[in-house]
Each structure stands twice: as C-alpha cells, then as structure tokens.
Amino acid sequence: MLVRIRPGAELTGAEREFVECLRALSSTGLALVDCRVGDRRLGAVVITPRGITVIEVKGFRRRQSGLLALTAEGEWTISDSPLDLDVETPHGLTDRVEHGVHAVRVALEHALQDSRHVCGGVVLIPYRGVVVRPARTALRPGLDVLVANTVDAHELQIYLEGFSAGPRDWTIDRVRNTCTALGLAELAPNRDDLAEDGFQENRPPPTPIPQQMRKPVEPTPPPVTDGSRGKLASVVVFAVALLGVLVVFVVVGAALVRDSSRPRPMSETTETTTRVPTPASQVQCWPFQPDC
C-alpha cells in the first residue's frame, strides 16, 4: 500500500505505528496521512479501488489488555475498566470521524464526483505484546473501531479491503482526481506508482452472470416396426370396422321387420246395442175365455 505523509507533519507514536502497519500491507490502496480537507485535520484518508475511508488513529496511555466493550454513546471500557486513550473522550473521537467523513463528501460533491462510497473508522493502537479483543467492532453502519499494531494488523487489512461493497471503480485517473478534489494534489503519486501498487488504468468490465447450462434434449427416435406386421395390423383394424358396420345394419333391419309384423290397435271401438224385449201388456182373462 502506498503511504504519503503531509510535509512537516508531526506524528504521534500511535500514528507512526499506524504508518508502519499500512506500509506492511499487501493490499492495493493509497493512504494520505495527517492531511487537511477543508477546515478539518484528518488522521488519514485511505483510497482503495472500492472507495474512501476516513480514519482517526489513537493510542493507549498505558498497557491495557482484555475484552473491549464499545457503545456509540457512552463510555468505552476494556475488561470493565475505563479505556485510557490519548484523547479526552471516546465520544468526541467518533464525532471527529463523522465530521471528517462529511468534509470529504462535501469536497467530492463540489468537484462533481461520487461521494457515496465514503466510510469512517477509528484505529486503536495498543502496546506491542498486548492482546485486545475483539479487534473490530461496528458502532453503526459506516463507522467501525479497529485494533491494530505492527504485530497484528490482520483485521485492519480485512477492513481496508472490504469496508465498501461497491465495484472497483477507483482507477488511476480517478484516484488522482480525488486527491485534487480533496485539495491534496501535492500528495498524489504518479501514474506509474499507482499502477505498480495495483490500481488499474481503466474500469474493469462488469463480471458477466454465468448462465445455467441446460443439457439439450435429444429427440426421441420413432419406434422401429416391421413392415409386414404393420400391414397385418391395418388389415385387422379394417376388418373389425367393417364387421361393426354390418352388425349395425343387421340390428337396424331386424328392428324394422319386427315393428311391421305387429297389428295396429284400432283407434275406434264398435258399440254393440242389445235390445231388451219389451214385456207385453197384461190382458185380463175371464174364465173359459179362449187364448187367455
């Protein structure tokens, strides 16, 4: 990683340790140490291919080790003891980082540059041989606290390589233009140094999304049939169909014959009139009267 320090800067012991950590990293980046952006003095501005982070560096006043507990608003402790840093209050330290991030964004916007991928962090430098864990804590999105020294700078390297999830848009020209926009053109390296450090000349093309390869569906070949069997099957089907037609005709003819042989019922009935003889009128007979 390239490191450029403002001429005439007076670095603290923690800041000198931080510079040694950066120079030992194999990551691509440009660190502008002890710079001024607008009216803000910043501990460091680190430009990587993925974005910009503003860092404040603070060291310990005495040897402290143990479990680090941090809150965005409150006291920072280590193993339940107050954190003894070379700063008045940790809360003021996070405020300085946020003000520095705002100053960088405003400078980029005035230069009509993208200011979205700008984050901030606090780097605590413990005494060598002292173990402080965790080595990285996120106070809020875009604001991290890291513990690093020349003995253990692993979390610092991971942070600088991945603090922004954006694409690798910072090319050689964009890095130099960013330095000019921040008023740090005198600290900008030349193009050869940036290329040797790993910055690319042009923006890499977007990674194509691999398409799922589908196995081509092979057409199913038609079933192979014997020619003589096919002809025999067609003859059998035709014979069955013809027999079915004949059966239908026979059934229909039998029904017609059966209907014609039946006598039709008479629609009119003949009434038979039976005459009842009327009894003869009784004749009064006298004794010895003939025909009586």
PDB file of C-alpha atoms in Angstrom:
ATOM      1  CA  MET A   1       0.000   0.000   0.000  1.00  0.00           C
ATOM      2  CA  LEU A   2       1.210   3.467  -0.879  1.00  0.00           C
ATOM      3  CA  VAL A   3       1.588   5.911   2.018  1.00  0.00           C
ATOM      4  CA  ARG A   4       2.007   9.653   1.610  1.00  0.00           C
ATOM      5  CA  ILE A   5       2.544  11.897   4.644  1.00  0.00           C
ATOM      6  CA  ARG A   6       1.938  15.643   4.600  1.00  0.00           C
ATOM      7  CA  PRO A   7       5.241  17.511   4.566  1.00  0.00           C
ATOM      8  CA  GLY A   8       6.082  18.890   8.003  1.00  0.00           C
ATOM      9  CA  ALA A   9       3.615  16.608   9.809  1.00  0.00           C
ATOM     10  CA  GLU A  10       4.338  15.784  13.434  1.00  0.00           C
ATOM     11  CA  LEU A  11       3.061  12.278  14.036  1.00  0.00           C
ATOM     12  CA  THR A  12       2.361  10.744  17.418  1.00  0.00           C
ATOM     13  CA  GLY A  13       3.763   7.364  18.406  1.00  0.00           C
ATOM     14  CA  ALA A  14       0.438   5.679  17.568  1.00  0.00           C
ATOM     15  CA  GLU A  15       0.324   7.371  14.148  1.00  0.00           C
ATOM     16  CA  ARG A  16       3.882   6.268  13.332  1.00  0.00           C
ATOM     17  CA  GLU A  17       2.903   2.699  14.300  1.00  0.00           C
ATOM     18  CA  PHE A  18      -0.143   3.004  12.041  1.00  0.00           C
ATOM     19  CA  VAL A  19       2.032   4.121   9.115  1.00  0.00           C
ATOM     20  CA  GLU A  20       4.251   1.074   9.590  1.00  0.00           C
ATOM     21  CA  CYS A  21       1.159  -1.158   9.552  1.00  0.00           C
ATOM     22  CA  LEU A  22      -0.029   0.357   6.276  1.00  0.00           C
ATOM     23  CA  ARG A  23       3.338   0.035   4.555  1.00  0.00           C
ATOM     24  CA  ALA A  24       3.498  -3.647   5.526  1.00  0.00           C
ATOM     25  CA  LEU A  25       0.120  -4.449   3.954  1.00  0.00           C
ATOM     26  CA  SER A  26      -0.020  -6.083   0.531  1.00  0.00           C
ATOM     27  CA  SER A  27      -3.409  -4.544  -0.287  1.00  0.00           C
ATOM     28  CA  THR A  28      -3.912  -2.017  -3.064  1.00  0.00           C
ATOM     29  CA  GLY A  29      -4.511   1.473  -1.706  1.00  0.00           C
ATOM     30  CA  LEU A  30      -3.269   4.994  -1.132  1.00  0.00           C
ATOM     31  CA  ALA A  31      -3.076   6.379   2.416  1.00  0.00           C
ATOM     32  CA  LEU A  32      -2.815  10.168   2.828  1.00  0.00           C
ATOM     33  CA  VAL A  33      -1.666  10.667   6.417  1.00  0.00           C
ATOM     34  CA  ASP A  34      -2.108  13.809   8.520  1.00  0.00           C
ATOM     35  CA  CYS A  35      -3.957  15.695   5.787  1.00  0.00           C
ATOM     36  CA  ARG A  36      -6.348  18.608   5.855  1.00  0.00           C
ATOM     37  CA  VAL A  37      -9.623  18.625   3.932  1.00  0.00           C
ATOM     38  CA  GLY A  38     -11.467  21.912   4.094  1.00  0.00           C
ATOM     39  CA  ASP A  39     -11.173  23.117   7.679  1.00  0.00           C
ATOM     40  CA  ARG A  40     -10.702  19.592   9.102  1.00  0.00           C
ATOM     41  CA  ARG A  41      -7.444  17.933  10.035  1.00  0.00           C
ATOM     42  CA  LEU A  42      -7.800  14.212   9.436  1.00  0.00           C
ATOM     43  CA  GLY A  43      -5.633  11.408  10.738  1.00  0.00           C
ATOM     44  CA  ALA A  44      -5.669   9.616   7.385  1.00  0.00           C
ATOM     45  CA  VAL A  45      -7.672   9.306   4.199  1.00  0.00           C
ATOM     46  CA  VAL A  46      -7.294   5.872   2.580  1.00  0.00           C
ATOM     47  CA  ILE A  47      -8.355   5.416  -1.040  1.00  0.00           C
ATOM     48  CA  THR A  48      -8.819   1.859  -2.283  1.00  0.00           C
ATOM     49  CA  PRO A  49     -10.210   0.550  -5.582  1.00  0.00           C
ATOM     50  CA  ARG A  50     -13.628   0.271  -3.875  1.00  0.00           C
ATOM     51  CA  GLY A  51     -13.952   3.585  -2.040  1.00  0.00           C
ATOM     52  CA  ILE A  52     -12.642   6.009   0.576  1.00  0.00           C
ATOM     53  CA  THR A  53     -12.393   5.691   4.348  1.00  0.00           C
ATOM     54  CA  VAL A  54     -11.529   8.430   6.835  1.00  0.00           C
ATOM     55  CA  ILE A  55      -9.528   7.175   9.821  1.00  0.00           C
ATOM     56  CA  GLU A  56      -8.661   8.624  13.210  1.00  0.00           C
ATOM     57  CA  VAL A  57      -5.734   6.970  14.995  1.00  0.00           C
ATOM     58  CA  LYS A  58      -5.365   6.904  18.777  1.00  0.00           C
ATOM     59  CA  GLY A  59      -3.012   5.061  21.097  1.00  0.00           C
ATOM     60  CA  PHE A  60      -3.169   3.872  24.704  1.00  0.00           C
ATOM     61  CA  ARG A  61      -1.607   5.804  27.535  1.00  0.00           C
ATOM     62  CA  ARG A  62      -0.706   2.598  29.378  1.00  0.00           C
ATOM     63  CA  ARG A  63      -0.701  -1.132  28.819  1.00  0.00           C
ATOM     64  CA  GLN A  64      -4.296  -2.376  28.818  1.00  0.00           C
ATOM     65  CA  SER A  65      -5.464  -5.776  27.638  1.00  0.00           C
ATOM     66  CA  GLY A  66      -8.686  -7.716  27.747  1.00  0.00           C
ATOM     67  CA  LEU A  67     -12.205  -7.557  26.349  1.00  0.00           C
ATOM     68  CA  LEU A  68     -13.121  -4.320  24.605  1.00  0.00           C
ATOM     69  CA  ALA A  69     -16.678  -3.001  25.074  1.00  0.00           C
ATOM     70  CA  LEU A  70     -17.807  -0.055  22.938  1.00  0.00           C
ATOM     71  CA  THR A  71     -21.029   1.879  22.511  1.00  0.00           C
ATOM     72  CA  ALA A  72     -21.891   4.654  20.108  1.00  0.00           C
ATOM     73  CA  GLU A  73     -22.918   6.851  23.027  1.00  0.00           C
ATOM     74  CA  GLY A  74     -21.266   6.049  26.330  1.00  0.00           C
ATOM     75  CA  GLU A  75     -18.045   5.041  27.976  1.00  0.00           C
ATOM     76  CA  TRP A  76     -15.613   2.683  26.265  1.00  0.00           C
ATOM     77  CA  THR A  77     -14.236   0.012  28.572  1.00  0.00           C
ATOM     78  CA  ILE A  78     -11.741  -2.824  28.471  1.00  0.00           C
ATOM     79  CA  SER A  79     -12.340  -5.677  30.918  1.00  0.00           C
ATOM     80  CA  ASP A  80     -14.766  -3.434  32.854  1.00  0.00           C
ATOM     81  CA  SER A  81     -12.116  -0.707  33.260  1.00  0.00           C
ATOM     82  CA  PRO A  82     -12.298   2.685  31.522  1.00  0.00           C
ATOM     83  CA  LEU A  83     -10.324   2.794  28.294  1.00  0.00           C
ATOM     84  CA  ASP A  84      -7.269   5.018  28.834  1.00  0.00           C
ATOM     85  CA  LEU A  85      -6.559   6.605  25.429  1.00  0.00           C
ATOM     86  CA  ASP A  86      -4.554   9.679  24.487  1.00  0.00           C
ATOM     87  CA  VAL A  87      -7.797  11.531  23.842  1.00  0.00           C
ATOM     88  CA  GLU A  88     -10.180  13.315  26.130  1.00  0.00           C
ATOM     89  CA  THR A  89     -13.369  11.301  25.459  1.00  0.00           C
ATOM     90  CA  PRO A  90     -14.030   8.450  23.019  1.00  0.00           C
ATOM     91  CA  HIS A  91     -17.379  10.016  22.189  1.00  0.00           C
ATOM     92  CA  GLY A  92     -15.589  13.067  20.839  1.00  0.00           C
ATOM     93  CA  LEU A  93     -13.386  10.732  18.798  1.00  0.00           C
ATOM     94  CA  THR A  94     -16.339   9.282  16.879  1.00  0.00           C
ATOM     95  CA  ASP A  95     -17.662  12.791  16.319  1.00  0.00           C
ATOM     96  CA  ARG A  96     -14.358  13.761  14.734  1.00  0.00           C
ATOM     97  CA  VAL A  97     -14.573  10.793  12.370  1.00  0.00           C
ATOM     98  CA  GLU A  98     -18.111  11.660  11.309  1.00  0.00           C
ATOM     99  CA  HIS A  99     -17.158  15.300  10.738  1.00  0.00           C
ATOM    100  CA  GLY A 100     -14.189  14.157   8.651  1.00  0.00           C
ATOM    101  CA  VAL A 101     -16.437  11.890   6.532  1.00  0.00           C
ATOM    102  CA  HIS A 102     -18.781  14.825   5.971  1.00  0.00           C
ATOM    103  CA  ALA A 103     -15.896  17.093   4.925  1.00  0.00           C
ATOM    104  CA  VAL A 104     -14.658  14.559   2.373  1.00  0.00           C
ATOM    105  CA  ARG A 105     -18.125  14.081   0.916  1.00  0.00           C
ATOM    106  CA  VAL A 106     -18.683  17.817   0.574  1.00  0.00           C
ATOM    107  CA  ALA A 107     -15.327  18.252  -1.185  1.00  0.00           C
ATOM    108  CA  LEU A 108     -16.148  15.469  -3.640  1.00  0.00           C
ATOM    109  CA  GLU A 109     -19.598  16.865  -4.351  1.00  0.00           C
ATOM    110  CA  HIS A 110     -18.153  20.308  -5.041  1.00  0.00           C
ATOM    111  CA  ALA A 111     -15.875  18.659  -7.599  1.00  0.00           C
ATOM    112  CA  LEU A 112     -18.899  16.846  -9.095  1.00  0.00           C
ATOM    113  CA  GLN A 113     -17.633  13.431  -8.023  1.00  0.00           C
ATOM    114  CA  ASP A 114     -19.454  10.483  -6.490  1.00  0.00           C
ATOM    115  CA  SER A 115     -19.480  10.672  -2.680  1.00  0.00           C
ATOM    116  CA  ARG A 116     -21.475   7.564  -1.823  1.00  0.00           C
ATOM    117  CA  HIS A 117     -18.646   5.154  -1.007  1.00  0.00           C
ATOM    118  CA  VAL A 118     -17.109   7.122   1.878  1.00  0.00           C
ATOM    119  CA  CYS A 119     -16.882   5.475   5.317  1.00  0.00           C
ATOM    120  CA  GLY A 120     -15.094   6.160   8.583  1.00  0.00           C
ATOM    121  CA  GLY A 121     -13.201   4.263  11.227  1.00  0.00           C
ATOM    122  CA  VAL A 122     -11.238   4.585  14.461  1.00  0.00           C
ATOM    123  CA  VAL A 123      -7.975   2.640  14.767  1.00  0.00           C
ATOM    124  CA  LEU A 124      -6.736   1.958  18.315  1.00  0.00           C
ATOM    125  CA  ILE A 125      -3.028   1.168  18.615  1.00  0.00           C
ATOM    126  CA  PRO A 126      -2.272  -0.877  21.765  1.00  0.00           C
ATOM    127  CA  TYR A 127       1.199  -1.545  23.133  1.00  0.00           C
ATOM    128  CA  ARG A 128       3.043  -4.339  21.390  1.00  0.00           C
ATOM    129  CA  GLY A 129       2.506  -7.699  23.038  1.00  0.00           C
ATOM    130  CA  VAL A 130      -0.866  -6.642  24.461  1.00  0.00           C
ATOM    131  CA  VAL A 131      -3.975  -8.552  23.333  1.00  0.00           C
ATOM    132  CA  VAL A 132      -7.193  -6.578  22.947  1.00  0.00           C
ATOM    133  CA  ARG A 133     -10.313  -8.305  21.625  1.00  0.00           C
ATOM    134  CA  PRO A 134     -12.436  -8.008  19.612  1.00  0.00           C
ATOM    135  CA  ALA A 135     -10.137  -6.484  17.031  1.00  0.00           C
ATOM    136  CA  ARG A 136     -13.069  -4.996  15.115  1.00  0.00           C
ATOM    137  CA  THR A 137     -16.438  -3.607  16.204  1.00  0.00           C
ATOM    138  CA  ALA A 138     -19.083  -1.744  14.203  1.00  0.00           C
ATOM    139  CA  LEU A 139     -20.596   1.133  16.155  1.00  0.00           C
ATOM    140  CA  ARG A 140     -23.068   1.900  13.391  1.00  0.00           C
ATOM    141  CA  PRO A 141     -23.232   1.347   9.627  1.00  0.00           C
ATOM    142  CA  GLY A 142     -20.229   3.097   8.097  1.00  0.00           C
ATOM    143  CA  LEU A 143     -18.384   3.582  11.404  1.00  0.00           C
ATOM    144  CA  ASP A 144     -16.037   0.862  12.687  1.00  0.00           C
ATOM    145  CA  VAL A 145     -13.488   0.627  15.502  1.00  0.00           C
ATOM    146  CA  LEU A 146     -10.384  -1.481  14.871  1.00  0.00           C
ATOM    147  CA  VAL A 147      -7.456  -2.617  16.996  1.00  0.00           C
ATOM    148  CA  ALA A 148      -4.126  -2.984  15.163  1.00  0.00           C
ATOM    149  CA  ASN A 149      -0.372  -2.679  15.513  1.00  0.00           C
ATOM    150  CA  THR A 150       2.621  -3.947  13.616  1.00  0.00           C
ATOM    151  CA  VAL A 151       2.347  -7.306  15.382  1.00  0.00           C
ATOM    152  CA  ASP A 152      -1.266  -7.961  14.443  1.00  0.00           C
ATOM    153  CA  ALA A 153      -2.770  -5.968  11.557  1.00  0.00           C
ATOM    154  CA  HIS A 154      -4.982  -8.720  10.127  1.00  0.00           C
ATOM    155  CA  GLU A 155      -8.338  -7.085  10.919  1.00  0.00           C
ATOM    156  CA  LEU A 156      -7.077  -3.752   9.590  1.00  0.00           C
ATOM    157  CA  GLN A 157      -6.212  -5.366   6.255  1.00  0.00           C
ATOM    158  CA  ILE A 158      -9.616  -7.080   6.057  1.00  0.00           C
ATOM    159  CA  TYR A 159     -11.343  -3.776   6.786  1.00  0.00           C
ATOM    160  CA  LEU A 160      -9.405  -1.826   4.142  1.00  0.00           C
ATOM    161  CA  GLU A 161     -10.106  -4.480   1.515  1.00  0.00           C
ATOM    162  CA  GLY A 162     -13.834  -4.754   2.209  1.00  0.00           C
ATOM    163  CA  PHE A 163     -15.220  -1.688   4.008  1.00  0.00           C
ATOM    164  CA  SER A 164     -17.177  -0.880   0.837  1.00  0.00           C
ATOM    165  CA  ALA A 165     -19.115  -3.436  -1.183  1.00  0.00           C
ATOM    166  CA  GLY A 166     -19.050  -1.253  -4.287  1.00  0.00           C
ATOM    167  CA  PRO A 167     -17.350  -2.202  -7.555  1.00  0.00           C
ATOM    168  CA  ARG A 168     -13.666  -1.493  -8.194  1.00  0.00           C
ATOM    169  CA  ASP A 169     -14.350   1.906  -9.740  1.00  0.00           C
ATOM    170  CA  TRP A 170     -11.304   3.832  -8.445  1.00  0.00           C
ATOM    171  CA  THR A 171      -8.899   3.746 -11.382  1.00  0.00           C
ATOM    172  CA  ILE A 172      -5.577   5.589 -11.658  1.00  0.00           C
ATOM    173  CA  ASP A 173      -7.184   8.705 -13.117  1.00  0.00           C
ATOM    174  CA  ARG A 174      -9.978   8.689 -10.549  1.00  0.00           C
ATOM    175  CA  VAL A 175      -7.516   8.407  -7.651  1.00  0.00           C
ATOM    176  CA  ARG A 176      -5.550  11.399  -8.905  1.00  0.00           C
ATOM    177  CA  ASN A 177      -8.753  13.379  -9.498  1.00  0.00           C
ATOM    178  CA  THR A 178      -9.898  12.525  -5.973  1.00  0.00           C
ATOM    179  CA  CYS A 179      -6.662  13.855  -4.500  1.00  0.00           C
ATOM    180  CA  THR A 180      -7.141  17.084  -6.445  1.00  0.00           C
ATOM    181  CA  ALA A 181     -10.781  17.379  -5.299  1.00  0.00           C
ATOM    182  CA  LEU A 182      -9.714  16.990  -1.648  1.00  0.00           C
ATOM    183  CA  GLY A 183      -7.022  19.654  -2.028  1.00  0.00           C
ATOM    184  CA  LEU A 184      -4.252  17.052  -1.690  1.00  0.00           C
ATOM    185  CA  ALA A 185      -2.822  17.134  -5.217  1.00  0.00           C
ATOM    186  CA  GLU A 186       0.724  17.535  -3.848  1.00  0.00           C
ATOM    187  CA  LEU A 187       0.392  14.135  -2.123  1.00  0.00           C
ATOM    188  CA  ALA A 188      -0.890  12.272  -5.196  1.00  0.00           C
ATOM    189  CA  PRO A 189       1.550   9.637  -6.528  1.00  0.00           C
ATOM    190  CA  ASN A 190       2.383   9.453 -10.194  1.00  0.00           C
ATOM    191  CA  ARG A 191       0.666   7.066 -12.534  1.00  0.00           C
ATOM    192  CA  ASP A 192       3.473   4.516 -12.552  1.00  0.00           C
ATOM    193  CA  ASP A 193       3.438   4.190  -8.758  1.00  0.00           C
ATOM    194  CA  LEU A 194      -0.324   3.720  -8.708  1.00  0.00           C
ATOM    195  CA  ALA A 195      -0.172   1.101 -11.448  1.00  0.00           C
ATOM    196  CA  GLU A 196       2.612  -0.755  -9.628  1.00  0.00           C
ATOM    197  CA  ASP A 197       0.560  -0.759  -6.441  1.00  0.00           C
ATOM    198  CA  GLY A 198      -2.379  -2.429  -8.209  1.00  0.00           C
ATOM    199  CA  PHE A 199      -4.690   0.345  -9.385  1.00  0.00           C
ATOM    200  CA  GLN A 200      -5.997  -0.292 -12.889  1.00  0.00           C
ATOM    201  CA  GLU A 201      -5.802   2.032 -15.844  1.00  0.00           C
ATOM    202  CA  ASN A 202      -9.433   1.559 -16.826  1.00  0.00           C
ATOM    203  CA  ARG A 203     -12.524   0.431 -15.019  1.00  0.00           C
ATOM    204  CA  PRO A 204     -12.829  -3.345 -15.307  1.00  0.00           C
ATOM    205  CA  PRO A 205     -15.854  -4.597 -17.205  1.00  0.00           C
ATOM    206  CA  PRO A 206     -18.695  -5.977 -15.096  1.00  0.00           C
ATOM    207  CA  THR A 207     -18.459  -9.630 -14.317  1.00  0.00           C
ATOM    208  CA  PRO A 208     -20.943 -11.471 -16.538  1.00  0.00           C
ATOM    209  CA  ILE A 209     -23.525 -13.516 -14.747  1.00  0.00           C
ATOM    210  CA  PRO A 210     -22.977 -17.148 -15.685  1.00  0.00           C
ATOM    211  CA  GLN A 211     -25.986 -18.663 -17.346  1.00  0.00           C
ATOM    212  CA  GLN A 212     -27.091 -22.068 -16.265  1.00  0.00           C
ATOM    213  CA  MET A 213     -26.180 -24.520 -18.954  1.00  0.00           C
ATOM    214  CA  ARG A 214     -29.070 -26.698 -19.918  1.00  0.00           C
ATOM    215  CA  LYS A 215     -28.476 -30.105 -21.394  1.00  0.00           C
ATOM    216  CA  PRO A 216     -30.010 -30.221 -24.864  1.00  0.00           C
ATOM    217  CA  VAL A 217     -32.974 -32.528 -25.085  1.00  0.00           C
ATOM    218  CA  GLU A 218     -32.353 -35.185 -27.667  1.00  0.00           C
ATOM    219  CA  PRO A 219     -35.418 -36.036 -29.789  1.00  0.00           C
ATOM    220  CA  THR A 220     -36.830 -39.476 -29.176  1.00  0.00           C
ATOM    221  CA  PRO A 221     -36.434 -41.597 -32.295  1.00  0.00           C
ATOM    222  CA  PRO A 222     -39.664 -43.150 -33.638  1.00  0.00           C
ATOM    223  CA  PRO A 223     -40.153 -46.808 -32.789  1.00  0.00           C
ATOM    224  CA  VAL A 224     -38.893 -49.205 -35.410  1.00  0.00           C
ATOM    225  CA  THR A 225     -41.679 -51.537 -36.615  1.00  0.00           C
ATOM    226  CA  ASP A 226     -41.661 -54.407 -39.079  1.00  0.00           C
ATOM    227  CA  GLY A 227     -43.402 -53.605 -42.389  1.00  0.00           C
ATOM    228  CA  SER A 228     -45.323 -56.901 -42.609  1.00  0.00           C
ATOM    229  CA  ARG A 229     -46.598 -56.536 -39.043  1.00  0.00           C
ATOM    230  CA  GLY A 230     -47.798 -53.014 -39.779  1.00  0.00           C
ATOM    231  CA  LYS A 231     -49.738 -54.139 -42.859  1.00  0.00           C
ATOM    232  CA  LEU A 232     -51.326 -57.055 -40.998  1.00  0.00           C
ATOM    233  CA  ALA A 233     -52.404 -54.754 -38.178  1.00  0.00           C
ATOM    234  CA  SER A 234     -54.036 -52.332 -40.637  1.00  0.00           C
ATOM    235  CA  VAL A 235     -55.969 -55.201 -42.313  1.00  0.00           C
ATOM    236  CA  VAL A 236     -57.244 -56.449 -38.954  1.00  0.00           C
ATOM    237  CA  VAL A 237     -58.399 -52.977 -37.967  1.00  0.00           C
ATOM    238  CA  PHE A 238     -60.237 -52.522 -41.289  1.00  0.00           C
ATOM    239  CA  ALA A 239     -61.957 -55.919 -40.962  1.00  0.00           C
ATOM    240  CA  VAL A 240     -63.123 -55.179 -37.435  1.00  0.00           C
ATOM    241  CA  ALA A 241     -64.520 -51.829 -38.551  1.00  0.00           C
ATOM    242  CA  LEU A 242     -66.364 -53.423 -41.499  1.00  0.00           C
ATOM    243  CA  LEU A 243     -67.822 -56.121 -39.233  1.00  0.00           C
ATOM    244  CA  GLY A 244     -69.045 -53.469 -36.864  1.00  0.00           C
ATOM    245  CA  VAL A 245     -70.864 -51.661 -39.688  1.00  0.00           C
ATOM    246  CA  LEU A 246     -72.561 -54.905 -40.794  1.00  0.00           C
ATOM    247  CA  VAL A 247     -73.710 -55.647 -37.261  1.00  0.00           C
ATOM    248  CA  VAL A 248     -75.270 -52.194 -37.054  1.00  0.00           C
ATOM    249  CA  PHE A 249     -77.159 -52.724 -40.314  1.00  0.00           C
ATOM    250  CA  VAL A 250     -78.446 -56.148 -39.179  1.00  0.00           C
ATOM    251  CA  VAL A 251     -79.691 -54.778 -35.879  1.00  0.00           C
ATOM    252  CA  VAL A 252     -81.473 -51.888 -37.594  1.00  0.00           C
ATOM    253  CA  GLY A 253     -83.124 -54.216 -40.199  1.00  0.00           C
ATOM    254  CA  ALA A 254     -84.358 -56.677 -37.552  1.00  0.00           C
ATOM    255  CA  ALA A 255     -85.915 -53.816 -35.625  1.00  0.00           C
ATOM    256  CA  LEU A 256     -87.803 -52.601 -38.723  1.00  0.00           C
ATOM    257  CA  VAL A 257     -89.155 -56.081 -39.549  1.00  0.00           C
ATOM    258  CA  ARG A 258     -90.342 -56.649 -36.007  1.00  0.00           C
ATOM    259  CA  ASP A 259     -92.203 -53.368 -35.959  1.00  0.00           C
ATOM    260  CA  SER A 260     -94.019 -54.040 -39.283  1.00  0.00           C
ATOM    261  CA  SER A 261     -95.404 -57.527 -38.214  1.00  0.00           C
ATOM    262  CA  ARG A 262     -97.303 -56.248 -35.220  1.00  0.00           C
ATOM    263  CA  PRO A 263    -101.174 -55.393 -35.762  1.00  0.00           C
ATOM    264  CA  ARG A 264    -102.023 -51.851 -35.257  1.00  0.00           C
ATOM    265  CA  PRO A 265    -104.573 -51.186 -32.469  1.00  0.00           C
ATOM    266  CA  MET A 266    -107.992 -49.881 -33.547  1.00  0.00           C
ATOM    267  CA  SER A 267    -108.450 -46.347 -32.671  1.00  0.00           C
ATOM    268  CA  GLU A 268    -112.254 -46.589 -32.801  1.00  0.00           C
ATOM    269  CA  THR A 269    -114.406 -49.144 -30.891  1.00  0.00           C
ATOM    270  CA  THR A 270    -117.725 -50.610 -32.163  1.00  0.00           C
ATOM    271  CA  GLU A 271    -120.521 -50.397 -29.704  1.00  0.00           C
ATOM    272  CA  THR A 272    -122.967 -53.381 -29.627  1.00  0.00           C
ATOM    273  CA  THR A 273    -126.502 -52.463 -28.864  1.00  0.00           C
ATOM    274  CA  THR A 274    -128.550 -55.105 -27.176  1.00  0.00           C
ATOM    275  CA  ARG A 275    -132.280 -54.736 -27.442  1.00  0.00           C
ATOM    276  CA  VAL A 276    -134.264 -55.857 -24.479  1.00  0.00           C
ATOM    277  CA  PRO A 277    -137.712 -57.152 -25.421  1.00  0.00           C
ATOM    278  CA  THR A 278    -140.402 -55.056 -24.051  1.00  0.00           C
ATOM    279  CA  PRO A 279    -142.791 -57.174 -21.977  1.00  0.00           C
ATOM    280  CA  ALA A 280    -146.273 -57.492 -23.446  1.00  0.00           C
ATOM    281  CA  SER A 281    -149.080 -55.756 -21.749  1.00  0.00           C
ATOM    282  CA  GLN A 282    -151.006 -57.986 -19.421  1.00  0.00           C
ATOM    283  CA  VAL A 283    -154.511 -58.920 -20.608  1.00  0.00           C
ATOM    284  CA  GLN A 284    -157.189 -59.579 -18.136  1.00  0.00           C
ATOM    285  CA  CYS A 285    -158.597 -63.047 -18.707  1.00  0.00           C
ATOM    286  CA  TRP A 286    -162.084 -64.306 -17.839  1.00  0.00           C
ATOM    287  CA  PRO A 287    -162.997 -67.871 -17.031  1.00  0.00           C
ATOM    288  CA  PHE A 288    -163.350 -70.040 -20.107  1.00  0.00           C
ATOM    289  CA  GLN A 289    -162.060 -67.203 -22.320  1.00  0.00           C
ATOM    290  CA  PRO A 290    -160.059 -68.576 -25.260  1.00  0.00           C
ATOM    291  CA  ASP A 291    -156.453 -67.527 -25.891  1.00  0.00           C
ATOM    292  CA  CYS A 292    -156.077 -66.395 -22.355  1.00  0.00           C
TER     293      CYS A 292
END
